[in-house]
PDB file of C-alpha atoms (C1' of nucleotides) in Angstrom:
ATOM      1  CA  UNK A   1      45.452 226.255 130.498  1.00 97.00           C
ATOM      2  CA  UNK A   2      46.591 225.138 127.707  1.00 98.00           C
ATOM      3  CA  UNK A   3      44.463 227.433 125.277  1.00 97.00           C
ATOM      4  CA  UNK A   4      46.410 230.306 127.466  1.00 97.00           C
ATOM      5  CA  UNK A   5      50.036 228.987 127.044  1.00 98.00           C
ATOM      6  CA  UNK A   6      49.270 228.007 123.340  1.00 98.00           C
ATOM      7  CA  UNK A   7      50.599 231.880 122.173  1.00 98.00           C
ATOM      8  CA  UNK A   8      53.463 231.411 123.686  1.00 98.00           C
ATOM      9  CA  UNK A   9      54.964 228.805 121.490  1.00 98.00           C
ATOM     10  CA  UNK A  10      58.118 230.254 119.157  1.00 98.00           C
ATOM     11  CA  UNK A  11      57.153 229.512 115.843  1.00 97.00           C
ATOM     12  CA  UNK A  12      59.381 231.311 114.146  1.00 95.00           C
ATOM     13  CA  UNK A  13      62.970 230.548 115.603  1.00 89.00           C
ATOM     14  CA  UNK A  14      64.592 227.586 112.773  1.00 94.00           C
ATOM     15  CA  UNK A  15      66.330 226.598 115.891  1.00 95.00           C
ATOM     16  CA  UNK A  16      70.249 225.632 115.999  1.00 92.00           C
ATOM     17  CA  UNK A  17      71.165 223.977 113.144  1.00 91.00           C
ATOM     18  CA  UNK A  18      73.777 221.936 114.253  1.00 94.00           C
ATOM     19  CA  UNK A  19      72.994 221.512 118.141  1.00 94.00           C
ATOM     20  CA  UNK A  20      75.660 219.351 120.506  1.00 97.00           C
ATOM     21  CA  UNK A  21      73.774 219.261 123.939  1.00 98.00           C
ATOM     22  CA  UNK A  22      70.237 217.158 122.562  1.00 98.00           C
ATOM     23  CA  UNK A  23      68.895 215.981 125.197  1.00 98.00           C
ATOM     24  CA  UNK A  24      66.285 212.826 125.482  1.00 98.00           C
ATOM     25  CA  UNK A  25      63.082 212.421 128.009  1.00 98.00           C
ATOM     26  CA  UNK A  26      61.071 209.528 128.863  1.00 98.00           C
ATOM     27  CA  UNK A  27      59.280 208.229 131.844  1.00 98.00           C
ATOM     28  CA  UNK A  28      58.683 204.713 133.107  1.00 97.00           C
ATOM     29  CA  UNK A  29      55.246 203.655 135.245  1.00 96.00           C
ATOM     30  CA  UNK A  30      55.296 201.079 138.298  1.00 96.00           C
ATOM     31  CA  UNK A  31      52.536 198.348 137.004  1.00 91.00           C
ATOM     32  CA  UNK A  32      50.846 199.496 140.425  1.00 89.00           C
ATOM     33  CA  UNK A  33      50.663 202.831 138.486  1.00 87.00           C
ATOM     34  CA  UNK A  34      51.506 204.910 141.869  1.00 92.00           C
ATOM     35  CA  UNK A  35      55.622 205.349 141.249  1.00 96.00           C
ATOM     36  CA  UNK A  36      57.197 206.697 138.178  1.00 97.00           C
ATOM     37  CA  UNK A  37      60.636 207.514 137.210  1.00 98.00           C
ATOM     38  CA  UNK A  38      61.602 210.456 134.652  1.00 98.00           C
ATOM     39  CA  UNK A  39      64.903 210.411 133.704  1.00 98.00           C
ATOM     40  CA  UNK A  40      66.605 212.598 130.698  1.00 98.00           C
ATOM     41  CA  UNK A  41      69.817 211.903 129.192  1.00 98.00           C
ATOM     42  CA  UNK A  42      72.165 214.567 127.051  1.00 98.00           C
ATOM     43  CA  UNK A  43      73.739 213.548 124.153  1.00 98.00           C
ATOM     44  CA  UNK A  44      76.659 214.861 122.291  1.00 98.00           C
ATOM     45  CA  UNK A  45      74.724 214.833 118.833  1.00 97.00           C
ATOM     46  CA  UNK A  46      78.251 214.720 117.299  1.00 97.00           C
ATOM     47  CA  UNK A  47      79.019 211.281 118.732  1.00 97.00           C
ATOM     48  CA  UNK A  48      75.818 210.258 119.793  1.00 97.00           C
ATOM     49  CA  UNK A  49      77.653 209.729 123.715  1.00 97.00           C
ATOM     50  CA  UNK A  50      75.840 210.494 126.760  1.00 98.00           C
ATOM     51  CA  UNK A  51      77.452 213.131 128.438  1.00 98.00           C
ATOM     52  CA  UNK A  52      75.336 214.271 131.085  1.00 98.00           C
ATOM     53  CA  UNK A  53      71.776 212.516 132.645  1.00 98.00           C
ATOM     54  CA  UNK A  54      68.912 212.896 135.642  1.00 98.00           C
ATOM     55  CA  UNK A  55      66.520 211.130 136.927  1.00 98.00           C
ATOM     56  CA  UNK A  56      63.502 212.007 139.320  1.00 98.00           C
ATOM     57  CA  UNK A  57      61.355 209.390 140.995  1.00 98.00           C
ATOM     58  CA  UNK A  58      57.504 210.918 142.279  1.00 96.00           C
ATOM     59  CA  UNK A  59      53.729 209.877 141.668  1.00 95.00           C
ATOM     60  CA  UNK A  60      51.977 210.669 138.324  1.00 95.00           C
ATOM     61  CA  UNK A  61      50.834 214.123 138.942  1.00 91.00           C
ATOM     62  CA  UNK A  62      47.797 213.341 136.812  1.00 95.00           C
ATOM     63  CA  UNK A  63      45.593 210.272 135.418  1.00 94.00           C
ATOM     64  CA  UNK A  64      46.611 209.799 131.629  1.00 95.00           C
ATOM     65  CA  UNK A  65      43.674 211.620 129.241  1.00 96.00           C
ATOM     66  CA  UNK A  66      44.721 211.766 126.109  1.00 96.00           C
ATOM     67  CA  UNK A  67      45.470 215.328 125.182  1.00 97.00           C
ATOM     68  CA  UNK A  68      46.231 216.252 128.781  1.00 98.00           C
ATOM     69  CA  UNK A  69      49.300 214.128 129.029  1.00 97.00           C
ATOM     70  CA  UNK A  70      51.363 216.961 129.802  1.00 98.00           C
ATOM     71  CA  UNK A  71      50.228 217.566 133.063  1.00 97.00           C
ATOM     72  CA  UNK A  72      51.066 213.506 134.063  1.00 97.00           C
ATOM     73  CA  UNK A  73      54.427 213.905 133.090  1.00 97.00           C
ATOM     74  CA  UNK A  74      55.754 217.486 133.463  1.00 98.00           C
ATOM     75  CA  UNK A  75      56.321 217.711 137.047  1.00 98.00           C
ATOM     76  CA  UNK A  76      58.571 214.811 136.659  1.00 98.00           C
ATOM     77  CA  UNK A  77      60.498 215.632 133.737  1.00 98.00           C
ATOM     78  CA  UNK A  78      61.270 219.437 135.294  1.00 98.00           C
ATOM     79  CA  UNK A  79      62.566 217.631 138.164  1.00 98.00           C
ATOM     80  CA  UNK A  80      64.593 215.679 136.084  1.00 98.00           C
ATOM     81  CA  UNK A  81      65.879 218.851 134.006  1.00 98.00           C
ATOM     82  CA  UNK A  82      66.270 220.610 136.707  1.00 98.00           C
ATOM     83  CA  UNK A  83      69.062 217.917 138.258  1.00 98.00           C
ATOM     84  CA  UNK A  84      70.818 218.440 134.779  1.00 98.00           C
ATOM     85  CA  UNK A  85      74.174 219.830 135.321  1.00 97.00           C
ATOM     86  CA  UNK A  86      74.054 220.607 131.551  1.00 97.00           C
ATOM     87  CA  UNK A  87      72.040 223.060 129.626  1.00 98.00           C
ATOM     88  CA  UNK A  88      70.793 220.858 126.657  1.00 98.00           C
ATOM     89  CA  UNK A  89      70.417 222.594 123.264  1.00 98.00           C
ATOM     90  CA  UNK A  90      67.120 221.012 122.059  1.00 98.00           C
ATOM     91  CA  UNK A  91      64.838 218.544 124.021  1.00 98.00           C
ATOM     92  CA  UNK A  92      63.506 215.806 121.921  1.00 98.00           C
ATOM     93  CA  UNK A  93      60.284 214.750 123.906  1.00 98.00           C
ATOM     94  CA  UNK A  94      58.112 211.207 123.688  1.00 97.00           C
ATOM     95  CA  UNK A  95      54.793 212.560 122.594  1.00 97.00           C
ATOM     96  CA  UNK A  96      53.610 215.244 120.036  1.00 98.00           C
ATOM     97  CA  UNK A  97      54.068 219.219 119.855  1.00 98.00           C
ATOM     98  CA  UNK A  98      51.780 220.611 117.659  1.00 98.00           C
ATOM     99  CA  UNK A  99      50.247 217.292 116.472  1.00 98.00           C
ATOM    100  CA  UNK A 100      47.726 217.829 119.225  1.00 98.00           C
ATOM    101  CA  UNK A 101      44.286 218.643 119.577  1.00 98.00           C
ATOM    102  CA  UNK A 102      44.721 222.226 120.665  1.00 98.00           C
ATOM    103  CA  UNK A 103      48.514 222.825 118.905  1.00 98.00           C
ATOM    104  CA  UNK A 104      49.743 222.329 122.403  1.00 98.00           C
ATOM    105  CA  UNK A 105      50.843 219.029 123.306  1.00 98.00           C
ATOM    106  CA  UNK A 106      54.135 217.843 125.855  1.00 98.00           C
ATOM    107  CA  UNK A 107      56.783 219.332 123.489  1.00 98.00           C
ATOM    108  CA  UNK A 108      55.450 222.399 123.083  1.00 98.00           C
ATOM    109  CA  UNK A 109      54.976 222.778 126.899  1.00 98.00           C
ATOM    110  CA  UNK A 110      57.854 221.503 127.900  1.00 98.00           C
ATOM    111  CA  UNK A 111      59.452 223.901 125.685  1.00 98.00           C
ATOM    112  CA  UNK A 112      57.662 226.993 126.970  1.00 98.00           C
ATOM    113  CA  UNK A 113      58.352 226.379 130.526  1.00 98.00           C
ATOM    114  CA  UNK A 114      61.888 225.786 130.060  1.00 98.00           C
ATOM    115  CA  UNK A 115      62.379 228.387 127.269  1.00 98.00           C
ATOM    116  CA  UNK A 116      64.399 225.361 125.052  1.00 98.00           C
ATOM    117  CA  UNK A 117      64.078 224.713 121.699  1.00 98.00           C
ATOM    118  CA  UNK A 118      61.767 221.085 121.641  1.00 98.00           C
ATOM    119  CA  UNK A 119      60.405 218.826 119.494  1.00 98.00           C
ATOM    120  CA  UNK A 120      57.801 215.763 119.852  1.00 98.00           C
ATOM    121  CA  UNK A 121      58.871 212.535 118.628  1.00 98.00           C
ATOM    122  CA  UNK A 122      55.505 210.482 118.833  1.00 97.00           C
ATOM    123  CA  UNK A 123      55.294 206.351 118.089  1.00 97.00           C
ATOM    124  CA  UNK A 124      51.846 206.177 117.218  1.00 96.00           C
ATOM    125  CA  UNK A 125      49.152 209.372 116.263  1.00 96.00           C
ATOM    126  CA  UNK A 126      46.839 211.349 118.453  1.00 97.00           C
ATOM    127  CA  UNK A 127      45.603 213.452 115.539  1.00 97.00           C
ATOM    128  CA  UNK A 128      45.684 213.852 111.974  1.00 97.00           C
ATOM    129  CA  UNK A 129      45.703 212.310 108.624  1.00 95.00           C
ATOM    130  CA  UNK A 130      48.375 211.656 106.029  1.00 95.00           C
ATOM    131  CA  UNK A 131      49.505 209.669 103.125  1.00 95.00           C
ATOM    132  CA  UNK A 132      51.645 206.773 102.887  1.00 94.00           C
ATOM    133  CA  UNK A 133      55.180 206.685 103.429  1.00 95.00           C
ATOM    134  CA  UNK A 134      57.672 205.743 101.518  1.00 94.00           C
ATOM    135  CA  UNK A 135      59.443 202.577 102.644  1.00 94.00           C
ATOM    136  CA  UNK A 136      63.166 203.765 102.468  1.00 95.00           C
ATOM    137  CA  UNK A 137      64.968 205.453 105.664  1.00 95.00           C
ATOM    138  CA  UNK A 138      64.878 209.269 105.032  1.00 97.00           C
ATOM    139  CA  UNK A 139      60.784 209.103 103.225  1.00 96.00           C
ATOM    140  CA  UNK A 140      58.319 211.480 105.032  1.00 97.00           C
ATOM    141  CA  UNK A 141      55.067 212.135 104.339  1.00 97.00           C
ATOM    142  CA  UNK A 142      53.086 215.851 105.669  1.00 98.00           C
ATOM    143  CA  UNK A 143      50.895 214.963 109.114  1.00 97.00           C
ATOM    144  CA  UNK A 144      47.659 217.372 108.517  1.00 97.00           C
ATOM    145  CA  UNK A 145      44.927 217.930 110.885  1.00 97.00           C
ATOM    146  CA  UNK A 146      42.030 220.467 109.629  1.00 91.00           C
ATOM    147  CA  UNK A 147      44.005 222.073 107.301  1.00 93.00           C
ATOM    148  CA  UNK A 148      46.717 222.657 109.441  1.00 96.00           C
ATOM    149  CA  UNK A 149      50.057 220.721 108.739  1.00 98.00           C
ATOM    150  CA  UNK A 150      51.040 219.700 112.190  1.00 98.00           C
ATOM    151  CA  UNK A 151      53.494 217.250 111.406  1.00 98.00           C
ATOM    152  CA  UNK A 152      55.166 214.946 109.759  1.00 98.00           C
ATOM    153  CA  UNK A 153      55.182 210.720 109.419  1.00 97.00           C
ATOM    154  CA  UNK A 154      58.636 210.104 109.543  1.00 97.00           C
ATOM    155  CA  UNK A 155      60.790 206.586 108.315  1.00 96.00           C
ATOM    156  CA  UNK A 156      63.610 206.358 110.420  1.00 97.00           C
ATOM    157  CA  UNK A 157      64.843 202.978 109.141  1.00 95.00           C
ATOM    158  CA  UNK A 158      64.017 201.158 106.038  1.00 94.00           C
ATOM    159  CA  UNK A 159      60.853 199.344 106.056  1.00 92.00           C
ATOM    160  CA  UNK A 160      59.949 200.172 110.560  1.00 94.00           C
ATOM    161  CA  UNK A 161      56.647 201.448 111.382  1.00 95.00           C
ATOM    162  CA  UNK A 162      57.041 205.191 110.938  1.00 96.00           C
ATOM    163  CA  UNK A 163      57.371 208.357 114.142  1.00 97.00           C
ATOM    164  CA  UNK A 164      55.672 211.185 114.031  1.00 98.00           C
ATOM    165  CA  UNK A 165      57.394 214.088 114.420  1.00 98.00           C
ATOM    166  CA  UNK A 166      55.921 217.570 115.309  1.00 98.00           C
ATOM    167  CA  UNK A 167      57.506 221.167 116.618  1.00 98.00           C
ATOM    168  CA  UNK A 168      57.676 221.823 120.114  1.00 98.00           C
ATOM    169  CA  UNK A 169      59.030 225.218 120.082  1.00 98.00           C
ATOM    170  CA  UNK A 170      61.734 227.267 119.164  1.00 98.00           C
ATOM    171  CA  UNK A 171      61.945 224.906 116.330  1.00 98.00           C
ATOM    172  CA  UNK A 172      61.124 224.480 112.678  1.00 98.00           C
ATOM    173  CA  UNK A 173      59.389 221.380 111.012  1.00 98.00           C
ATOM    174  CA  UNK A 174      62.038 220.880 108.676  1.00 98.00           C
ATOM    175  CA  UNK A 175      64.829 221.154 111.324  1.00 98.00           C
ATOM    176  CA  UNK A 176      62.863 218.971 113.737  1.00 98.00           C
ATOM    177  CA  UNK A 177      63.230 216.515 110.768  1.00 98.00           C
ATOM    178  CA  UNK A 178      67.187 216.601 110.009  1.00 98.00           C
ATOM    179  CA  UNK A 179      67.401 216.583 113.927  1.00 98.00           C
ATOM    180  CA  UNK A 180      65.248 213.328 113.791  1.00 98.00           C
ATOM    181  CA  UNK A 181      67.129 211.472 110.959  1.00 97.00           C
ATOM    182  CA  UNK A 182      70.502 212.462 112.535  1.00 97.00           C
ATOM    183  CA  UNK A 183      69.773 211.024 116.079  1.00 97.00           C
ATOM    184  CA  UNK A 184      68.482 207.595 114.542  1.00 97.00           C
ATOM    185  CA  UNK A 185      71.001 206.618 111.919  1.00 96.00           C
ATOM    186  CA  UNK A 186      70.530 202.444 113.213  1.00 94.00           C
ATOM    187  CA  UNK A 187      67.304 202.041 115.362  1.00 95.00           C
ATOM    188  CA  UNK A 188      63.822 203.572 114.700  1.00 96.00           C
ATOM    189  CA  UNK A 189      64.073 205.576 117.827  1.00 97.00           C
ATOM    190  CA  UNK A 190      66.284 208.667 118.081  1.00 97.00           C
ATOM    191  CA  UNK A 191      69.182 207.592 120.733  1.00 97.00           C
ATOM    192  CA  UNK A 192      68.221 210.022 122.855  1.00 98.00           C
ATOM    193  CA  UNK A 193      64.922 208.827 123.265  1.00 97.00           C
ATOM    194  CA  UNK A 194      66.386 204.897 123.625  1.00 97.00           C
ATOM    195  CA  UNK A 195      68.898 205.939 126.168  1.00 97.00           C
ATOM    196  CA  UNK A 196      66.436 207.946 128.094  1.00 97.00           C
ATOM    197  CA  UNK A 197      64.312 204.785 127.980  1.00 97.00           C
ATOM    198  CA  UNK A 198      66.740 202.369 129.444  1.00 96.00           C
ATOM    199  CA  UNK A 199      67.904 205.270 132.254  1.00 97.00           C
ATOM    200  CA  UNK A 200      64.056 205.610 133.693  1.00 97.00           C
ATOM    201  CA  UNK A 201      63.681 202.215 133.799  1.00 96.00           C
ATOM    202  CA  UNK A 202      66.267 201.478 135.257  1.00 96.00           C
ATOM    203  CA  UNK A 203      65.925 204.006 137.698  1.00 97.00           C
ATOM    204  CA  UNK A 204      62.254 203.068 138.684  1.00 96.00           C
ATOM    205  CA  UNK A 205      63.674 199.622 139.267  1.00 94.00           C
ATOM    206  CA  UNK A 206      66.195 200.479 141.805  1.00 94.00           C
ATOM    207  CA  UNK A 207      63.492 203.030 143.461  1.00 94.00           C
ATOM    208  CA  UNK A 208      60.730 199.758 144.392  1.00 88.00           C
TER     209      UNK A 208
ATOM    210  C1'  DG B   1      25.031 208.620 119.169  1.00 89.14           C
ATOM    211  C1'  DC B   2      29.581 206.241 117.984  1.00 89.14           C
ATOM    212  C1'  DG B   3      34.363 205.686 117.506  1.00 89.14           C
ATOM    213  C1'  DA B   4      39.151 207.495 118.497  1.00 89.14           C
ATOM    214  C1'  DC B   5      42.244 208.573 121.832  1.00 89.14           C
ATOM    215  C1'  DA B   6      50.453 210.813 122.788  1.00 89.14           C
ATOM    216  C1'  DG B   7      52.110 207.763 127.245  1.00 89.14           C
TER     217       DG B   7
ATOM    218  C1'  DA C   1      52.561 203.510 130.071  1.00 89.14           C
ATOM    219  C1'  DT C   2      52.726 197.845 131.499  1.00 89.14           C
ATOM    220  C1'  DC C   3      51.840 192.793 130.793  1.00 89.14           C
ATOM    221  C1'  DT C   4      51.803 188.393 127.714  1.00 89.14           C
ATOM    222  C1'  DT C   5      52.600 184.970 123.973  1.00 89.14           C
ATOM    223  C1'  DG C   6      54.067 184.022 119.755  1.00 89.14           C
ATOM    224  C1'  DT C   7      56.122 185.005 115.084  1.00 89.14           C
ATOM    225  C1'  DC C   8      59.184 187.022 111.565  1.00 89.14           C
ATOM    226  C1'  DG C   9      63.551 188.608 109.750  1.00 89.14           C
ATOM    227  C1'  DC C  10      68.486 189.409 109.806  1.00 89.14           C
TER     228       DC C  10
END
DNA sequence: GCGACAG
DNA sequence: ATCTTGTCGC
């Protein structure tokens, strides 16, 4: 499935260079592992203020494989996006786009279902190599994976543990970047990631 | 065959 | 992802 939806991702499209609506999606697990919470929250990337959010309790639709986390999380995340009341101008996803096995990891399929421009804003690596980075906020060093460049290790914050940052779709690499670097100008998260963090927890909390 | 392995 | 205990730095 995922070999077939692969061609679909817009490679091409720079995406908006100054996007408002960026929106923020993260999930929270029950430590029974039966309930989860998906909740994503809009930001005005101007301010940083959440101006819109959803949330959408359910089951894991799928036991966590690595490189098939897509299809644990996506039902729940549509769910969520589909409770929006706002139409978000990029989704900045926890997990990798292209910086997946097969080029098609959550961003990049949560970006062709919906259409949006996405990104993947990883903590740790599924795939790849690269060099060192840097240790000043704003250093970046290429993610490659058989000759591919599939992403990039990115310092938010002087002298954190580096993301990793790959395209989802409808988005370039160096966009994804300044997008990246403008949602996290304190924390080593993006904001949108932190405040969609704190809604699904919150929201799996009040659901048990 | 062995190790690695988003969340 | 979640849980646990402790440590480091501002």
């Amino acid at each position: 499935m995922q070999e077939a939806l692969r061609p679909l991702v817009d490679l091409v499209g720079p995406g908006p260079a100054t996007p408002v609506m960026v929106a923020g999606l993260d999930v929270a697990y029950a430590q029974s592992g039966d309930l989860l919470a998906a909740a994503v929250t809009v930001l005005d990337a101007r301010t940083l203020a959440v101006v819109d959010s959803a949330v959408s309790v359910g089951r894991p639709a799928f036991g966590y494989v690595p490189g098939l986390f897509a299809f644990r999380e996506l039902p729940a995340l549509l769910a969520a996006l589909d409770r929006l009341s706002t139409r978000p101008d990029l989704l900045v996803c926890d997990g990798h786009g292209l910086a997946h096995p097969r080029r098609f990891g959550l961003a990049c399929h949560l970006g062709v279902v919906t259409g949006l421009p996405a990104i993947g804003v990883g903590m740790t690596p599924l795939i790849g190599e690269w060099d060192p980075v840097q240790r000043g906020r704003g250093s970046w060093s290429p993610l490659r994976d058989g000759g591919d460049v599939v992403g990039r290790v990115v310092r938010t914050q002087d002298g954190v543990k580096p993301v990793f940052v790959s395209v989802g779709h409808r988005m370039s690499l160096d966009n994804a970047t300044t997008q990246v670097f403008a949602l996290a100008p304190r924390y080593r998260l993006p904001e949108t990631t932190r405040t969609a963090d704190r809604l699904c927890r919150e929201a799996l909390a009040r659901a048990r």
